Coordinates of N, CA and C in Angstrom, one line a residue:
X731 N -19.7 -20.2 35.5 CA -20.5 -19.6 36.5 C -21.5 -18.8 35.9
X732 N -21.3 -18.0 35.0 CA -22.2 -17.1 34.2 C -23.1 -17.9 33.4
X733 N -22.5 -18.9 32.7 CA -23.4 -19.6 32.0 C -24.6 -20.4 32.7
X734 N -24.0 -21.0 33.8 CA -25.0 -21.8 34.7 C -26.1 -20.8 35.2
X735 N -25.8 -19.6 35.6 CA -26.8 -18.6 36.0 C -27.7 -18.2 34.9
X736 N -27.1 -18.1 33.7 CA -28.0 -17.6 32.6 C -29.0 -18.9 32.3
X737 N -28.4 -20.2 32.4 CA -29.3 -21.3 32.1 C -30.5 -21.4 33.3
X738 N -30.1 -21.1 34.5 CA -31.3 -21.2 35.6 C -32.4 -20.0 35.3
X739 N -31.8 -18.9 34.8 CA -32.8 -17.7 34.7 C -33.7 -18.1 33.5
X740 N -33.1 -18.7 32.4 CA -33.8 -19.1 31.2 C -34.8 -20.2 31.6
X741 N -34.4 -21.1 32.4 CA -35.2 -22.3 32.7 C -36.4 -21.8 33.6
X742 N -36.3 -20.8 34.5 CA -37.2 -20.3 35.4 C -38.4 -19.4 34.5
X743 N -37.8 -18.6 33.6 CA -38.6 -17.8 32.7 C -39.3 -18.8 31.8
X744 N -38.8 -19.9 31.4 CA -39.6 -20.8 30.6 C -40.8 -21.5 31.4
X745 N -40.4 -21.9 32.6 CA -41.4 -22.5 33.5 C -42.6 -21.4 33.8
X746 N -42.4 -20.3 33.8 CA -43.5 -19.3 34.1 C -44.1 -18.8 32.9
X747 N -43.9 -19.2 31.7 CA -44.3 -19.0 30.4 C -44.1 -17.6 30.0
X748 N -43.0 -17.0 30.3 CA -42.4 -15.8 29.9 C -41.7 -15.8 28.6
X749 N -41.2 -17.0 28.2 CA -40.5 -17.0 26.9 C -41.4 -17.5 25.9
X750 N -41.4 -16.9 24.7 CA -42.1 -17.3 23.5 C -41.2 -17.9 22.5
X751 N -41.7 -18.9 21.9 CA -40.7 -19.7 20.9 C -40.6 -18.7 19.7
X752 N -39.4 -18.7 19.2 CA -39.1 -17.8 18.0 C -38.8 -18.6 16.8
X753 N -39.4 -18.5 15.7 CA -39.2 -19.3 14.5 C -38.0 -18.7 13.8
X754 N -37.4 -19.5 13.1 CA -36.1 -19.2 12.3 C -36.6 -18.1 11.3
X755 N -35.8 -17.1 10.9 CA -36.3 -16.0 10.0 C -36.3 -16.9 8.5
X756 N -37.1 -16.3 7.8 CA -37.2 -16.9 6.4 C -36.0 -16.3 5.5
X757 N -35.7 -16.9 4.4 CA -34.8 -16.3 3.5 C -35.1 -15.0 3.0
X758 N -36.4 -14.7 2.7 CA -36.8 -13.4 2.1 C -36.6 -12.3 3.3
X759 N -36.8 -12.6 4.5 CA -36.5 -11.7 5.6 C -35.1 -11.1 5.6
X760 N -34.2 -12.1 5.4 CA -32.6 -11.9 5.4 C -32.5 -10.9 4.3
X761 N -33.0 -11.3 3.1 CA -32.8 -10.5 1.9 C -33.3 -8.9 2.1
X762 N -34.5 -8.9 2.7 CA -35.1 -7.5 3.2 C -34.3 -6.8 4.0
X763 N -33.6 -7.5 5.1 CA -32.9 -6.7 6.0 C -31.6 -6.3 5.4
X764 N -31.1 -6.9 4.3 CA -29.9 -6.4 3.8 C -30.1 -5.3 2.8
X765 N -31.3 -5.4 2.1 CA -31.6 -4.2 1.2 C -31.9 -3.1 2.1
X766 N -32.4 -3.0 3.3 CA -32.7 -1.9 4.1 C -31.5 -1.0 4.5
X767 N -30.2 -1.7 4.3 CA -29.0 -0.9 4.7 C -28.4 0.0 3.7
X768 N -28.9 -0.2 2.4 CA -28.4 0.9 1.4 C -29.3 2.1 1.2
X769 N -28.9 3.1 1.9 CA -29.7 4.3 2.2 C -29.7 5.2 1.0
X770 N -28.8 5.3 0.3 CA -28.6 6.2 -0.8 C -28.4 5.6 -2.1
X771 N -28.6 6.4 -3.2 CA -28.1 6.0 -4.5 C -26.6 6.3 -4.7
X772 N -26.1 5.4 -5.5 CA -24.7 5.5 -5.8 C -24.4 6.7 -6.8
X773 N -23.4 7.3 -6.5 CA -22.9 8.6 -7.3 C -22.1 8.1 -8.4
X774 N -22.4 8.4 -9.8 CA -21.5 8.1 -10.8 C -20.3 8.9 -11.0
X775 N -19.3 8.6 -11.7 CA -18.1 9.4 -11.7 C -18.3 10.7 -12.3
X776 N -19.3 10.9 -13.3 CA -19.6 12.3 -13.8 C -20.0 13.0 -12.8
X777 N -21.1 12.5 -11.9 CA -21.7 13.3 -10.9 C -20.7 13.7 -9.9
X778 N -19.8 12.8 -9.6 CA -18.8 13.0 -8.6 C -18.0 14.3 -8.9
X779 N -17.4 14.3 -10.2 CA -16.6 15.2 -10.9 C -17.4 16.6 -10.8
X780 N -18.7 16.6 -11.3 CA -19.3 17.7 -11.4 C -19.6 18.4 -9.9
X781 N -19.7 17.5 -8.9 CA -20.0 18.0 -7.5 C -18.8 18.9 -7.1
X782 N -17.5 18.2 -7.4 CA -16.4 18.9 -6.8 C -16.0 20.2 -7.8
X783 N -16.2 20.0 -9.0 CA -15.9 21.2 -9.8 C -16.9 22.4 -9.4
X784 N -18.3 22.0 -9.1 CA -19.2 23.0 -8.6 C -18.8 23.7 -7.4
X785 N -18.2 22.6 -6.4 CA -17.7 23.2 -5.1 C -16.6 24.2 -5.2
X786 N -15.5 23.8 -6.1 CA -14.4 24.7 -6.2 C -14.6 25.8 -7.1
X787 N -15.7 25.8 -7.9 CA -16.1 27.1 -8.7 C -16.9 28.1 -8.0
X788 N -17.3 27.9 -6.8 CA -18.1 28.8 -6.0 C -17.4 30.1 -6.0
X789 N -18.1 31.4 -6.4 CA -17.5 32.4 -6.4 C -17.1 33.1 -4.9
X790 N -17.7 32.5 -4.0 CA -17.4 33.0 -2.6 C -16.8 32.2 -1.7
X791 N -16.0 31.2 -2.3 CA -15.2 30.2 -1.6 C -14.1 31.0 -0.8
X792 N -13.9 30.5 0.3 CA -12.7 31.2 1.1 C -11.7 30.1 1.2
X793 N -10.5 30.5 1.9 CA -9.3 29.5 2.0 C -9.6 28.4 2.9
X794 N -10.4 28.6 3.9 CA -10.8 27.3 4.7 C -11.5 26.4 4.0
X795 N -12.5 26.9 3.1 CA -13.3 25.9 2.4 C -12.5 25.1 1.4
X796 N -11.5 26.0 0.7 CA -10.7 25.3 -0.3 C -9.9 24.2 0.4
X797 N -9.2 24.5 1.5 CA -8.5 23.5 2.2 C -9.3 22.3 2.7
X798 N -10.5 22.4 3.2 CA -11.3 21.6 3.7 C -11.8 20.5 2.4
X799 N -12.0 21.3 1.5 CA -12.5 20.5 0.2 C -11.3 19.7 -0.2
X800 N -10.0 20.1 -0.4 CA -8.9 19.3 -0.7 C -8.6 18.1 0.2
X801 N -8.9 18.5 1.5 CA -8.6 17.4 2.5 C -9.6 16.4 2.4
X802 N -10.8 16.6 2.1 CA -11.9 15.7 2.0 C -11.7 14.9 0.7
X803 N -11.2 15.5 -0.5 CA -11.1 14.9 -1.8 C -9.8 14.0 -1.7
X804 N -8.7 14.4 -0.9 CA -7.5 13.5 -0.7 C -8.1 12.3 0.1
X805 N -9.0 12.4 1.1 CA -9.3 11.4 2.1 C -10.3 10.3 1.2
X806 N -10.6 10.5 -0.1 CA -11.2 9.5 -0.8 C -10.2 8.4 -1.6
X807 N -8.9 8.8 -1.3 CA -7.8 8.0 -1.8 C -7.9 7.6 -3.2
X808 N -8.0 8.7 -4.1 CA -8.1 8.6 -5.4 C -7.2 9.9 -6.1
X809 N -7.0 9.7 -7.4 CA -6.2 10.8 -8.1 C -7.4 11.6 -8.7
X810 N -7.6 12.9 -8.3 CA -8.7 13.6 -8.9 C -8.6 13.9 -10.3
X811 N -9.6 14.0 -11.0 CA -9.7 14.4 -12.5 C -8.9 15.6 -12.8
X812 N -8.5 15.8 -14.0 CA -7.9 17.2 -14.2 C -8.8 18.2 -14.1
X813 N -10.1 18.1 -14.4 CA -11.1 19.2 -14.5 C -11.3 19.6 -12.9
X814 N -11.1 18.6 -12.0 CA -11.3 18.9 -10.6 C -10.0 19.8 -10.1
X815 N -8.9 19.3 -10.6 CA -7.6 20.0 -10.1 C -7.7 21.5 -10.7
X816 N -8.1 21.5 -12.2 CA -8.2 22.9 -12.7 C -9.1 23.8 -11.9
X817 N -10.3 23.4 -11.5 CA -11.2 24.1 -10.7 C -10.6 24.6 -9.3
X818 N -9.9 23.5 -8.6 CA -9.1 24.0 -7.4 C -8.1 24.9 -7.6
X819 N -7.4 24.8 -8.7 CA -6.2 25.8 -8.9 C -6.7 27.1 -9.3
X820 N -7.9 27.1 -10.1 CA -8.5 28.5 -10.2 C -9.1 29.2 -9.1
X821 N -9.6 28.3 -8.2 CA -10.0 28.9 -6.9 C -8.9 29.4 -6.1
X822 N -7.7 28.7 -6.1 CA -6.3 29.4 -5.5 C -6.2 30.7 -6.1
X823 N -6.2 30.7 -7.5 CA -5.9 32.1 -8.1 C -6.9 33.2 -7.7
X824 N -8.2 32.8 -7.6 CA -9.1 33.7 -7.3 C -8.8 34.2 -5.7
X825 N -8.3 33.4 -5.0 CA -7.9 33.7 -3.5 C -6.6 34.3 -3.5
X826 N -5.9 34.3 -4.6 CA -4.4 34.9 -4.6 C -3.7 33.9 -3.5
X827 N -3.7 32.7 -3.4 CA -3.1 31.8 -2.4 C -2.4 30.9 -3.1
X828 N -0.9 31.2 -3.3 CA 0.0 30.5 -3.9 C 0.4 29.2 -3.2
X829 N 0.3 29.4 -1.8 CA 0.7 28.2 -0.9 C -0.3 27.0 -1.2
X830 N -1.4 27.4 -1.4 CA -2.5 26.2 -1.3 C -2.4 25.5 -2.8
X831 N -2.1 26.4 -3.9 CA -1.8 25.9 -5.1 C -0.7 24.7 -5.1
X832 N 0.4 25.3 -4.5 CA 1.6 24.2 -4.4 C 1.1 23.0 -3.7
X833 N 0.4 23.2 -2.7 CA 0.0 22.0 -1.8 C -0.9 21.1 -2.6
X834 N -1.8 21.7 -3.5 CA -2.6 20.9 -4.3 C -1.8 20.1 -5.3
X835 N -0.9 20.8 -6.0 CA 0.0 20.1 -6.9 C 0.8 19.0 -6.4
X836 N 1.3 19.2 -5.0 CA 2.1 18.1 -4.3 C 1.2 16.9 -4.1
X837 N 0.1 17.3 -3.6 CA -0.9 16.1 -3.2 C -1.1 15.3 -4.5
X838 N -1.4 16.0 -5.6 CA -1.8 15.2 -6.8 C -0.5 14.3 -7.3
X839 N 0.6 14.9 -7.1 CA 1.9 14.2 -7.5 C 2.0 12.9 -6.7
X840 N 1.7 13.1 -5.3 CA 2.0 11.9 -4.4 C 1.0 11.0 -4.6
X841 N -0.3 11.4 -4.9 CA -1.4 10.4 -5.0 C -1.1 9.6 -6.5
X842 N -0.6 10.5 -7.5 CA -0.4 9.5 -8.7 C 0.7 8.5 -8.6
X843 N 1.7 9.0 -7.9 CA 2.8 8.1 -7.7 C 2.4 6.8 -6.8
X844 N 1.7 7.0 -5.8 CA 1.1 5.9 -4.9 C 0.2 5.1 -5.8
X845 N -0.8 5.6 -6.6 CA -1.6 4.7 -7.4 C -0.8 3.9 -8.5
X846 N 0.2 4.7 -9.0 CA 1.1 4.0 -10.1 C 1.7 2.8 -9.5
X847 N 2.3 2.9 -8.3 CA 3.1 1.7 -7.6 C 2.1 0.7 -7.4
X848 N 1.0 1.1 -6.7 CA -0.1 0.1 -6.6 C -0.6 -0.7 -7.7
X849 N -0.7 0.0 -8.9 CA -1.2 -0.5 -10.2 C 0.0 -1.4 -10.6
X850 N 1.2 -1.1 -10.6 CA 2.3 -1.9 -11.0 C 2.5 -3.1 -10.3
X851 N 2.2 -3.1 -9.0 CA 2.4 -4.3 -8.0 C 1.3 -5.2 -8.4
X852 N 0.1 -4.8 -8.5 CA -1.1 -5.7 -8.9 C -1.0 -6.2 -10.3
X853 N -0.4 -5.4 -11.1 CA -0.2 -6.1 -12.4 C 0.9 -7.1 -12.5
X854 N 2.0 -6.9 -11.7 CA 3.1 -7.9 -11.7 C 2.5 -9.2 -11.0
X855 N 1.7 -9.1 -10.0 CA 1.3 -10.2 -9.3 C 0.3 -11.0 -10.1
X856 N -0.5 -10.4 -10.9 CA -1.5 -10.9 -11.8 C -0.7 -11.7 -12.9
X857 N 0.3 -11.1 -13.4 CA 1.2 -11.8 -14.4 C 1.8 -13.1 -13.8
X858 N 2.3 -12.9 -12.6 CA 3.0 -14.0 -12.0 C 2.0 -15.1 -11.8
X859 N 0.9 -14.9 -11.5 CA -0.2 -16.0 -11.2 C -0.6 -16.6 -12.5
X860 N -0.5 -15.9 -13.7 CA -0.8 -16.6 -15.0 C 0.3 -17.5 -15.4
X861 N 1.4 -17.6 -14.8 CA 2.4 -18.7 -15.0 C 3.5 -18.2 -15.8
X862 N 4.1 -17.1 -15.5 CA 5.4 -16.7 -16.1 C 6.6 -17.5 -15.7
X863 N 7.6 -17.7 -16.3 CA 8.7 -18.3 -15.9 C 9.4 -17.5 -15.0
X864 N 10.4 -18.0 -14.2 CA 11.2 -17.2 -13.3 C 12.1 -16.1 -14.0
X865 N 12.5 -16.4 -15.2 CA 13.3 -15.4 -15.9 C 12.3 -14.2 -16.2
X866 N 11.2 -14.4 -16.7 CA 10.4 -13.4 -17.1 C 10.0 -12.7 -15.8
X867 N 9.9 -13.3 -14.7 CA 9.4 -12.5 -13.4 C 10.6 -11.7 -12.9
X868 N 11.9 -12.1 -13.1 CA 13.0 -11.3 -12.7 C 13.2 -10.1 -13.6
X869 N 12.9 -10.2 -15.0 CA 13.0 -9.3 -15.9 C 12.0 -8.2 -15.6
X870 N 10.7 -8.7 -15.2 CA 9.7 -7.9 -14.9 C 9.8 -6.9 -13.8
X871 N 10.5 -7.5 -12.6 CA 10.8 -6.8 -11.5 C 11.8 -5.8 -11.7
X872 N 12.7 -6.1 -12.6 CA 13.7 -5.0 -12.9 C 13.2 -3.9 -13.6
X873 N 12.2 -4.1 -14.5 CA 11.6 -3.1 -15.3 C 10.7 -2.1 -14.3
X874 N 10.0 -2.9 -13.6 CA 9.3 -2.1 -12.6 C 10.1 -1.2 -11.5
X875 N 11.0 -1.9 -11.1 CA 12.0 -1.0 -10.3 C 12.7 0.2 -10.8
X876 N 13.0 0.0 -12.1 CA 13.6 1.1 -12.8 C 12.7 2.3 -13.0
X877 N 11.6 2.0 -13.3 CA 10.3 3.1 -13.5 C 9.9 3.9 -12.3
X878 N 10.0 3.2 -11.1 CA 9.6 3.8 -9.9 C 10.6 4.7 -9.3

């Protein structure tokens, strides 16, 4: 019913000359529109690390900023570099905040365990796809299970 009403409105608008023919977009227009969506430059790993070390090395950082920085860093779903963890723990020491230091170490431990398990699973799957025999696959799964 809606489609029929839409067709009637389109036909009436075309009869009155209200619709203008639209040509198909050229391939260069499609490429241009894709390029317009990348708004910023990509940050290298060194720049990322330097940004977070600078953030945690601020002399006037307070406990709220420390927690907010760690929550943001954990939200990136990565294991922070040791220099970032060092800067965060030194900020905890400047604030005399033992609880935040313990939380930071717990977050790093959990992140490393999760990343290790993900890496082991991907590694095992890639080995299986390369054509290992079933005996090798069983041995590999036993080794991975014992290490986690």
